[in-house]
Amino acid sequence: MRYGFGCDHAGFELKEPLMAELAAAGHEVIDVGTYDAERVDFPVYAHKVAQAVSTGELDMGLLVCGTGLGMALAAGKYPNVRAVSVSESFSARMARRHNDANVLCLGARVLGTGAAVEILQAWLQEDFLGGRYAERLEMMRGGYKGVERNSSRC
Ligand code: RB5
């Protein structure tokens, strides 16, 4: 897959190990910056990755800032982008399986390198399950049909 990688100054320290992990898993990685630890504005890099994912130029994105929160908020504004900020592996797995998340956001001030790499590995191992989860994605896009309870759809 084609992954876009973006980070701000706070996320810069995780760039090398995370990009190496993506490459080791066989993905093409496009580095949109930042390229050093000088202070920058995270929305610039969220924009570059999210816009490319939104148009289909990239398949997936990986964004790193201090908390992961700003990146997820900024990236999530783009159509077709489902960005999540995650700080443990279970959520990373479920974000792929149930939510078809396509942009993973991590916080370098929250996670050590080992934990961040472990979360990315968990993310990379999973695929979207489709089925009722695809219907729920459609509901989020505005296709809500008004069914509040459906016990067969846990
Ligand atoms: C930068 O200081 C910090 O605000 C940024 O990296 C990120 O955590 C924002 O959500």
Tab-separated table of N, CA and C and ligand atoms in Angstrom:
chain	number	residue	atom	x	y	z
A	1	MET	N	0.842	-1.205	0.000
A	1	MET	CA	0.000	0.000	0.000
A	1	MET	C	0.870	1.246	0.000
A	2	ARG	N	0.291	2.344	-0.431
A	2	ARG	CA	1.005	3.633	-0.396
A	2	ARG	C	0.614	4.385	0.874
A	3	TYR	N	1.558	4.556	1.767
A	3	TYR	CA	1.342	5.253	3.029
A	3	TYR	C	1.949	6.645	2.971
A	4	GLY	N	1.217	7.628	3.450
A	4	GLY	CA	1.789	8.942	3.676
A	4	GLY	C	2.202	9.052	5.125
A	5	PHE	N	3.408	9.561	5.368
A	5	PHE	CA	3.860	9.774	6.740
A	5	PHE	C	4.068	11.262	6.963
A	6	GLY	N	3.467	11.770	8.030
A	6	GLY	CA	3.664	13.166	8.387
A	6	GLY	C	3.830	13.315	9.888
A	7	CYS	N	4.612	14.293	10.293
A	7	CYS	CA	4.787	14.554	11.725
A	7	CYS	C	5.120	16.028	11.924
A	8	ASP	N	4.945	16.493	13.160
A	8	ASP	CA	5.442	17.817	13.524
A	8	ASP	C	6.730	17.629	14.331
A	9	HIS	N	7.219	18.716	14.935
A	9	HIS	CA	8.474	18.638	15.696
A	9	HIS	C	8.365	17.660	16.857
A	10	ALA	N	7.164	17.612	17.486
A	10	ALA	CA	6.976	16.728	18.640
A	10	ALA	C	7.005	15.254	18.233
A	11	GLY	N	6.583	14.991	17.016
A	11	GLY	CA	6.544	13.603	16.542
A	11	GLY	C	7.792	13.168	15.805
A	12	PHE	N	8.691	14.101	15.571
A	12	PHE	CA	9.849	13.826	14.716
A	12	PHE	C	10.685	12.635	15.194
A	13	GLU	N	10.827	12.490	16.515
A	13	GLU	CA	11.671	11.404	17.036
A	13	GLU	C	11.140	10.014	16.675
A	14	LEU	N	9.846	9.921	16.386
A	14	LEU	CA	9.281	8.605	16.034
A	14	LEU	C	9.290	8.338	14.532
A	15	LYS	N	9.687	9.346	13.776
A	15	LYS	CA	9.613	9.190	12.317
A	15	LYS	C	10.421	7.997	11.815
A	16	GLU	N	11.677	7.955	12.189
A	16	GLU	CA	12.554	6.921	11.637
A	16	GLU	C	12.081	5.503	11.980
A	17	PRO	N	11.825	5.199	13.268
A	17	PRO	CA	11.386	3.822	13.562
A	17	PRO	C	10.038	3.458	12.928
A	18	LEU	N	9.131	4.416	12.841
A	18	LEU	CA	7.817	4.096	12.271
A	18	LEU	C	7.887	3.929	10.752
A	19	MET	N	8.658	4.787	10.099
A	19	MET	CA	8.799	4.634	8.649
A	19	MET	C	9.528	3.338	8.324
A	20	ALA	N	10.496	2.973	9.157
A	20	ALA	CA	11.217	1.714	8.941
A	20	ALA	C	10.271	0.524	9.085
A	21	GLU	N	9.358	0.618	10.040
A	21	GLU	CA	8.392	-0.475	10.257
A	21	GLU	C	7.460	-0.618	9.055
A	22	LEU	N	7.000	0.507	8.524
A	22	LEU	CA	6.131	0.464	7.344
A	22	LEU	C	6.865	-0.162	6.161
A	23	ALA	N	8.110	0.256	5.974
A	23	ALA	CA	8.894	-0.273	4.850
A	23	ALA	C	9.150	-1.764	5.033
A	24	ALA	N	9.453	-2.172	6.267
A	24	ALA	CA	9.724	-3.587	6.539
A	24	ALA	C	8.494	-4.448	6.265
A	25	ALA	N	7.322	-3.846	6.423
A	25	ALA	CA	6.083	-4.588	6.160
A	25	ALA	C	5.709	-4.548	4.677
A	26	GLY	N	6.568	-3.936	3.861
A	26	GLY	CA	6.365	-3.972	2.411
A	26	GLY	C	5.577	-2.811	1.841
A	27	HIS	N	5.375	-1.763	2.642
A	27	HIS	CA	4.596	-0.618	2.152
A	27	HIS	C	5.505	0.449	1.551
A	28	GLU	N	4.953	1.139	0.566
A	28	GLU	CA	5.643	2.309	0.023
A	28	GLU	C	5.329	3.486	0.945
A	29	VAL	N	6.343	4.254	1.329
A	29	VAL	CA	6.110	5.345	2.273
A	29	VAL	C	6.509	6.674	1.636
A	30	ILE	N	5.565	7.602	1.641
A	30	ILE	CA	5.830	8.951	1.138
A	30	ILE	C	5.937	9.877	2.343
A	31	ASP	N	7.111	10.443	2.529
A	31	ASP	CA	7.398	11.299	3.687
A	31	ASP	C	7.083	12.748	3.326
A	32	VAL	N	6.031	13.307	3.948
A	32	VAL	CA	5.636	14.683	3.614
A	32	VAL	C	6.239	15.688	4.594
A	33	GLY	N	7.094	15.241	5.505
A	33	GLY	CA	7.719	16.139	6.482
A	33	GLY	C	6.995	16.059	7.819
A	34	THR	N	7.467	16.767	8.753
A	34	THR	CA	8.568	17.692	8.756
A	34	THR	C	9.903	16.940	8.728
A	35	TYR	N	10.967	17.643	8.427
A	35	TYR	CA	12.239	16.957	8.201
A	35	TYR	C	13.290	17.222	9.274
A	36	ASP	N	12.926	17.964	10.293
A	36	ASP	CA	13.825	18.134	11.446
A	36	ASP	C	12.969	18.509	12.654
A	37	ALA	N	13.618	18.774	13.787
A	37	ALA	CA	12.877	18.980	15.031
A	37	ALA	C	12.536	20.454	15.301
A	38	GLU	N	12.683	21.297	14.296
A	38	GLU	CA	12.320	22.712	14.466
A	38	GLU	C	10.797	22.845	14.580
A	39	ARG	N	10.352	23.766	15.443
A	39	ARG	CA	8.928	23.911	15.722
A	39	ARG	C	8.126	24.226	14.460
A	40	VAL	N	7.050	23.467	14.233
A	40	VAL	CA	6.181	23.667	13.060
A	40	VAL	C	4.731	23.493	13.499
A	41	ASP	N	3.798	23.769	12.600
A	41	ASP	CA	2.366	23.630	12.894
A	41	ASP	C	1.852	22.293	12.359
A	42	PHE	N	1.337	21.453	13.265
A	42	PHE	CA	0.930	20.094	12.851
A	42	PHE	C	-0.137	20.046	11.754
A	43	PRO	N	-1.077	21.040	11.668
A	43	PRO	CA	-2.110	20.909	10.629
A	43	PRO	C	-1.550	20.899	9.203
A	44	VAL	N	-0.387	21.491	9.011
A	44	VAL	CA	0.234	21.501	7.676
A	44	VAL	C	0.471	20.063	7.202
A	45	TYR	N	0.943	19.230	8.099
A	45	TYR	CA	1.323	17.852	7.733
A	45	TYR	C	0.093	16.941	7.723
A	46	ALA	N	-0.847	17.224	8.621
A	46	ALA	CA	-2.117	16.493	8.581
A	46	ALA	C	-2.805	16.745	7.248
A	47	HIS	N	-2.783	17.997	6.814
A	47	HIS	CA	-3.406	18.379	5.541
A	47	HIS	C	-2.781	17.615	4.370
A	48	LYS	N	-1.456	17.578	4.314
A	48	LYS	CA	-0.776	16.931	3.174
A	48	LYS	C	-1.164	15.461	3.066
A	49	VAL	N	-1.155	14.776	4.200
A	49	VAL	CA	-1.480	13.343	4.174
A	49	VAL	C	-2.975	13.128	3.941
A	50	ALA	N	-3.808	13.869	4.677
A	50	ALA	CA	-5.255	13.636	4.600
A	50	ALA	C	-5.811	13.985	3.227
A	51	GLN	N	-5.306	15.044	2.633
A	51	GLN	CA	-5.797	15.404	1.302
A	51	GLN	C	-5.474	14.295	0.293
A	52	ALA	N	-4.276	13.738	0.388
A	52	ALA	CA	-3.883	12.674	-0.548
A	52	ALA	C	-4.676	11.389	-0.301
A	53	VAL	N	-4.993	11.100	0.960
A	53	VAL	CA	-5.832	9.926	1.250
A	53	VAL	C	-7.257	10.199	0.761
A	54	SER	N	-7.712	11.393	0.956
A	54	SER	CA	-9.068	11.772	0.565
A	54	SER	C	-9.300	11.599	-0.933
A	55	THR	N	-8.304	11.935	-1.726
A	55	THR	CA	-8.456	11.845	-3.191
A	55	THR	C	-8.082	10.464	-3.737
A	56	GLY	N	-7.511	9.598	-2.890
A	56	GLY	CA	-7.121	8.273	-3.349
A	56	GLY	C	-5.693	8.204	-3.857
A	57	GLU	N	-4.991	9.329	-3.797
A	57	GLU	CA	-3.585	9.338	-4.226
A	57	GLU	C	-2.736	8.456	-3.293
A	58	LEU	N	-3.111	8.443	-2.016
A	58	LEU	CA	-2.501	7.544	-1.032
A	58	LEU	C	-3.581	6.615	-0.497
A	59	ASP	N	-3.168	5.410	-0.077
A	59	ASP	CA	-4.135	4.468	0.503
A	59	ASP	C	-4.367	4.743	1.984
A	60	MET	N	-3.303	5.065	2.677
A	60	MET	CA	-3.353	5.181	4.138
A	60	MET	C	-2.421	6.287	4.601
A	61	GLY	N	-2.610	6.698	5.862
A	61	GLY	CA	-1.729	7.716	6.426
A	61	GLY	C	-1.296	7.350	7.826
A	62	LEU	N	-0.120	7.824	8.188
A	62	LEU	CA	0.394	7.706	9.553
A	62	LEU	C	0.895	9.087	9.961
A	63	LEU	N	0.299	9.633	11.021
A	63	LEU	CA	0.611	10.991	11.460
A	63	LEU	C	1.043	10.962	12.922
A	64	VAL	N	2.074	11.709	13.248
A	64	VAL	CA	2.570	11.730	14.624
A	64	VAL	C	2.757	13.177	15.069
A	65	CYS	N	2.155	13.513	16.202
A	65	CYS	CA	2.401	14.811	16.843
A	65	CYS	C	2.671	14.521	18.318
A	66	GLY	N	2.497	15.501	19.188
A	66	GLY	CA	2.779	15.261	20.591
A	66	GLY	C	1.802	14.277	21.209
A	67	THR	N	0.520	14.470	20.926
A	67	THR	CA	-0.521	13.640	21.530
A	67	THR	C	-1.224	12.708	20.546
A	68	GLY	N	-1.135	13.011	19.270
A	68	GLY	CA	-1.932	12.308	18.255
A	68	GLY	C	-3.291	12.957	18.067
A	69	LEU	N	-3.684	13.807	18.987
A	69	LEU	CA	-5.044	14.356	18.972
A	69	LEU	C	-5.233	15.418	17.892
A	70	GLY	N	-4.316	16.357	17.841
A	70	GLY	CA	-4.448	17.420	16.844
A	70	GLY	C	-4.414	16.868	15.429
A	71	MET	N	-3.532	15.923	15.192
A	71	MET	CA	-3.433	15.310	13.866
A	71	MET	C	-4.757	14.632	13.487
A	72	ALA	N	-5.348	13.908	14.429
A	72	ALA	CA	-6.598	13.203	14.129
A	72	ALA	C	-7.726	14.199	13.861
A	73	LEU	N	-7.780	15.249	14.641
A	73	LEU	CA	-8.831	16.257	14.432
A	73	LEU	C	-8.674	16.930	13.072
A	74	ALA	N	-7.445	17.270	12.736
A	74	ALA	CA	-7.206	17.971	11.467
A	74	ALA	C	-7.448	17.047	10.269
A	75	ALA	N	-6.945	15.835	10.331
A	75	ALA	CA	-7.080	14.904	9.202
A	75	ALA	C	-8.534	14.481	8.996
A	76	GLY	N	-9.264	14.366	10.104
A	76	GLY	CA	-10.642	13.891	10.032
A	76	GLY	C	-11.599	14.843	9.343
A	77	LYS	N	-11.159	16.024	9.015
A	77	LYS	CA	-12.023	16.990	8.332
A	77	LYS	C	-12.154	16.710	6.835
A	78	TYR	N	-11.328	15.800	6.327
A	78	TYR	CA	-11.331	15.549	4.885
A	78	TYR	C	-12.281	14.409	4.528
A	79	PRO	N	-13.022	14.540	3.422
A	79	PRO	CA	-13.926	13.473	2.997
A	79	PRO	C	-13.174	12.161	2.805
A	80	ASN	N	-13.781	11.081	3.179
A	80	ASN	CA	-13.217	9.722	3.025
A	80	ASN	C	-12.062	9.431	3.971
A	81	VAL	N	-11.721	10.372	4.830
A	81	VAL	CA	-10.645	10.119	5.795
A	81	VAL	C	-11.258	9.729	7.131
A	82	ARG	N	-10.823	8.590	7.639
A	82	ARG	CA	-11.246	8.125	8.960
A	82	ARG	C	-9.978	8.033	9.811
A	83	ALA	N	-9.729	9.117	10.527
A	83	ALA	CA	-8.491	9.237	11.299
A	83	ALA	C	-8.766	8.939	12.765
A	84	VAL	N	-7.892	8.155	13.374
A	84	VAL	CA	-8.036	7.825	14.791
A	84	VAL	C	-6.730	8.075	15.528
A	85	SER	N	-6.868	8.580	16.738
A	85	SER	CA	-5.722	8.721	17.624
A	85	SER	C	-5.764	7.571	18.616
A	86	VAL	N	-4.689	6.806	18.679
A	86	VAL	CA	-4.688	5.545	19.414
A	86	VAL	C	-3.454	5.486	20.315
A	87	SER	N	-3.633	4.946	21.536
A	87	SER	CA	-2.468	4.816	22.414
A	87	SER	C	-2.295	3.401	22.958
A	88	GLU	N	-3.019	2.441	22.403
A	88	GLU	CA	-2.774	1.020	22.714
A	88	GLU	C	-3.226	0.141	21.537
A	89	SER	N	-2.732	-1.085	21.514
A	89	SER	CA	-2.885	-1.945	20.336
A	89	SER	C	-4.316	-2.400	20.063
A	90	PHE	N	-5.084	-2.645	21.130
A	90	PHE	CA	-6.445	-3.148	20.903
A	90	PHE	C	-7.255	-2.150	20.075
A	91	SER	N	-7.147	-0.883	20.436
A	91	SER	CA	-7.897	0.133	19.682
A	91	SER	C	-7.404	0.225	18.240
A	92	ALA	N	-6.102	0.047	18.042
A	92	ALA	CA	-5.566	0.081	16.682
A	92	ALA	C	-6.169	-1.061	15.854
A	93	ARG	N	-6.245	-2.239	16.458
A	93	ARG	CA	-6.829	-3.391	15.746
A	93	ARG	C	-8.291	-3.136	15.398
A	94	MET	N	-9.036	-2.661	16.380
A	94	MET	CA	-10.471	-2.463	16.161
A	94	MET	C	-10.754	-1.308	15.203
A	95	ALA	N	-9.883	-0.327	15.216
A	95	ALA	CA	-10.053	0.794	14.278
A	95	ALA	C	-9.965	0.307	12.836
A	96	ARG	N	-9.125	-0.686	12.590
A	96	ARG	CA	-9.048	-1.270	11.242
A	96	ARG	C	-10.223	-2.216	11.011
A	97	ARG	N	-10.475	-3.113	11.950
A	97	ARG	CA	-11.475	-4.163	11.725
A	97	ARG	C	-12.896	-3.612	11.655
A	98	HIS	N	-13.252	-2.750	12.554
A	98	HIS	CA	-14.644	-2.284	12.644
A	98	HIS	C	-14.885	-0.917	12.003
A	99	ASN	N	-13.879	-0.072	12.003
A	99	ASN	CA	-14.094	1.313	11.548
A	99	ASN	C	-13.427	1.632	10.211
A	100	ASP	N	-12.699	0.682	9.671
A	100	ASP	CA	-11.976	0.910	8.412
A	100	ASP	C	-11.183	2.214	8.467
A	101	ALA	N	-10.588	2.478	9.623
A	101	ALA	CA	-9.776	3.692	9.766
A	101	ALA	C	-8.638	3.644	8.748
A	102	ASN	N	-8.362	4.790	8.151
A	102	ASN	CA	-7.308	4.822	7.128
A	102	ASN	C	-6.167	5.793	7.458
A	103	VAL	N	-6.274	6.479	8.588
A	103	VAL	CA	-5.159	7.317	9.046
A	103	VAL	C	-4.950	7.057	10.540
A	104	LEU	N	-3.776	6.550	10.859
A	104	LEU	CA	-3.408	6.268	12.254
A	104	LEU	C	-2.613	7.452	12.797
A	105	CYS	N	-3.050	7.963	13.942
A	105	CYS	CA	-2.374	9.100	14.561
A	105	CYS	C	-1.823	8.667	15.915
A	106	LEU	N	-0.564	8.967	16.146
A	106	LEU	CA	0.101	8.561	17.382
A	106	LEU	C	0.694	9.780	18.079
A	107	GLY	N	0.831	9.681	19.395
A	107	GLY	CA	1.379	10.776	20.191
A	107	GLY	C	2.762	10.430	20.721
A	108	ALA	N	3.758	11.166	20.269
A	108	ALA	CA	5.133	10.873	20.682
A	108	ALA	C	5.391	11.270	22.133
A	109	ARG	N	4.530	12.147	22.685
A	109	ARG	CA	4.686	12.519	24.091
A	109	ARG	C	3.859	11.600	24.992
A	110	VAL	N	3.144	10.685	24.377
A	110	VAL	CA	2.323	9.716	25.114
A	110	VAL	C	3.008	8.356	25.112
A	111	LEU	N	3.613	8.032	23.976
A	111	LEU	CA	4.135	6.685	23.740
A	111	LEU	C	5.646	6.679	23.624
A	112	GLY	N	6.273	5.646	24.132
A	112	GLY	CA	7.680	5.397	23.820
A	112	GLY	C	7.772	4.771	22.434
A	113	THR	N	8.988	4.651	21.948
A	113	THR	CA	9.178	4.092	20.601
A	113	THR	C	8.640	2.665	20.511
A	114	GLY	N	8.937	1.854	21.521
A	114	GLY	CA	8.494	0.456	21.496
A	114	GLY	C	6.984	0.336	21.421
A	115	ALA	N	6.292	1.126	22.225
A	115	ALA	CA	4.825	1.069	22.231
A	115	ALA	C	4.259	1.563	20.902
A	116	ALA	N	4.846	2.615	20.358
A	116	ALA	CA	4.351	3.156	19.086
A	116	ALA	C	4.520	2.127	17.967
A	117	VAL	N	5.671	1.471	17.925
A	117	VAL	CA	5.916	0.452	16.889
A	117	VAL	C	4.950	-0.724	17.071
A	118	GLU	N	4.726	-1.112	18.312
A	118	GLU	CA	3.794	-2.229	18.592
A	118	GLU	C	2.379	-1.887	18.117
A	119	ILE	N	1.953	-0.663	18.346
A	119	ILE	CA	0.616	-0.235	17.892
A	119	ILE	C	0.542	-0.266	16.374
A	120	LEU	N	1.578	0.229	15.729
A	120	LEU	CA	1.589	0.211	14.255
A	120	LEU	C	1.560	-1.228	13.736
A	121	GLN	N	2.309	-2.112	14.375
A	121	GLN	CA	2.302	-3.522	13.939
A	121	GLN	C	0.900	-4.116	14.066
A	122	ALA	N	0.222	-3.804	15.167
A	122	ALA	CA	-1.148	-4.307	15.360
A	122	ALA	C	-2.063	-3.784	14.262
A	123	TRP	N	-1.959	-2.519	13.975
A	123	TRP	CA	-2.744	-1.866	12.911
A	123	TRP	C	-2.515	-2.564	11.568
A	124	LEU	N	-1.256	-2.847	11.265
A	124	LEU	CA	-0.898	-3.417	9.961
A	124	LEU	C	-1.374	-4.861	9.794
A	125	GLN	N	-1.627	-5.531	10.910
A	125	GLN	CA	-2.042	-6.940	10.832
A	125	GLN	C	-3.529	-7.107	10.512
A	126	GLU	N	-4.297	-6.036	10.606
A	126	GLU	CA	-5.751	-6.168	10.517
A	126	GLU	C	-6.313	-5.614	9.212
A	127	ASP	N	-7.502	-6.154	8.859
A	127	ASP	CA	-8.241	-5.642	7.700
A	127	ASP	C	-9.662	-5.306	8.125
A	128	PHE	N	-10.307	-4.506	7.339
A	128	PHE	CA	-11.707	-4.149	7.598
A	128	PHE	C	-12.592	-5.379	7.391
A	129	LEU	N	-13.541	-5.582	8.304
A	129	LEU	CA	-14.391	-6.765	8.238
A	129	LEU	C	-15.576	-6.597	7.295
A	130	GLY	N	-15.931	-5.369	6.944
A	130	GLY	CA	-17.060	-5.166	6.029
A	130	GLY	C	-18.390	-5.526	6.692
A	131	GLY	N	-19.361	-6.019	5.893
A	131	GLY	CA	-20.662	-6.450	6.420
A	131	GLY	C	-21.364	-5.350	7.186
A	132	ARG	N	-21.792	-5.677	8.417
A	132	ARG	CA	-22.543	-4.690	9.202
A	132	ARG	C	-21.689	-3.469	9.536
A	133	TYR	N	-20.376	-3.664	9.564
A	133	TYR	CA	-19.498	-2.521	9.853
A	133	TYR	C	-19.466	-1.550	8.669
A	134	ALA	N	-19.588	-2.116	7.467
A	134	ALA	CA	-19.663	-1.258	6.279
A	134	ALA	C	-20.981	-0.476	6.289
A	135	GLU	N	-22.046	-1.137	6.731
A	135	GLU	CA	-23.333	-0.435	6.815
A	135	GLU	C	-23.253	0.709	7.825
A	136	ARG	N	-22.528	0.479	8.909
A	136	ARG	CA	-22.396	1.537	9.925
A	136	ARG	C	-21.556	2.697	9.407
A	137	LEU	N	-20.571	2.381	8.589
A	137	LEU	CA	-19.809	3.474	7.970
A	137	LEU	C	-20.726	4.303	7.092
A	138	GLU	N	-21.587	3.618	6.364
A	138	GLU	CA	-22.542	4.308	5.497
A	138	GLU	C	-23.475	5.190	6.335
A	139	MET	N	-23.881	4.682	7.494
A	139	MET	CA	-24.728	5.488	8.391
A	139	MET	C	-23.994	6.758	8.821
A	140	MET	N	-22.697	6.627	9.060
A	140	MET	CA	-21.931	7.812	9.472
A	140	MET	C	-21.815	8.820	8.344
A	141	ARG	N	-21.880	8.324	7.098
A	141	ARG	CA	-21.782	9.231	5.949
A	141	ARG	C	-23.101	9.952	5.701
A	142	GLY	N	-24.131	9.604	6.451
A	142	GLY	CA	-25.418	10.277	6.270
A	142	GLY	C	-26.504	9.345	5.789
A	143	GLY	N	-26.218	8.057	5.750
A	143	GLY	CA	-27.204	7.102	5.270
A	143	GLY	C	-28.015	6.474	6.393
A	144	TYR	N	-28.179	7.179	7.514
A	144	TYR	CA	-28.878	6.638	8.682
A	144	TYR	C	-30.351	6.422	8.377
A	145	LYS	N	-30.842	5.174	8.594
A	145	LYS	CA	-32.213	4.838	8.200
A	145	LYS	C	-33.187	4.891	9.370
A	146	GLY	N	-32.737	5.260	10.536
A	146	GLY	CA	-33.658	5.429	11.647
A	146	GLY	C	-33.892	4.186	12.481
A	147	VAL	N	-33.109	3.118	12.307
A	147	VAL	CA	-33.264	1.912	13.113
A	147	VAL	C	-32.420	2.068	14.379
A	148	GLU	N	-33.103	2.156	15.532
A	148	GLU	CA	-32.341	2.391	16.756
A	148	GLU	C	-31.826	1.120	17.392
A	149	ARG	N	-32.637	0.056	17.342
A	149	ARG	CA	-32.224	-1.181	18.002
A	149	ARG	C	-32.280	-2.326	17.018
A	150	ASN	N	-31.256	-3.142	17.038
A	150	ASN	CA	-31.239	-4.337	16.201
A	150	ASN	C	-30.348	-5.336	16.928
A	151	SER	N	-30.995	-6.233	17.703
A	151	SER	CA	-30.250	-7.111	18.594
A	151	SER	C	-29.379	-8.117	17.857
A	152	SER	N	-29.632	-8.319	16.548
A	152	SER	CA	-28.821	-9.280	15.807
A	152	SER	C	-27.530	-8.658	15.323
A	153	ARG	N	-27.297	-7.415	15.667
A	153	ARG	CA	-26.160	-6.702	15.070
A	153	ARG	C	-25.173	-6.200	16.117
A	154	CYS	N	-24.865	-7.031	17.088
A	154	CYS	CA	-23.936	-6.590	18.146
A	154	CYS	C	-22.550	-6.313	17.579
B	1	RB5	C1	2.859	20.794	19.708
B	1	RB5	O1	3.349	21.411	20.841
B	1	RB5	C2	1.614	19.971	20.053
B	1	RB5	O2	0.568	20.810	20.344
B	1	RB5	C3	1.272	19.035	18.916
B	1	RB5	O3	2.343	18.192	18.673
B	1	RB5	C4	0.090	18.107	19.128
B	1	RB5	O4	0.210	17.418	20.336
B	1	RB5	C5	-1.246	18.695	18.949
B	1	RB5	O5	-2.278	18.048	19.079
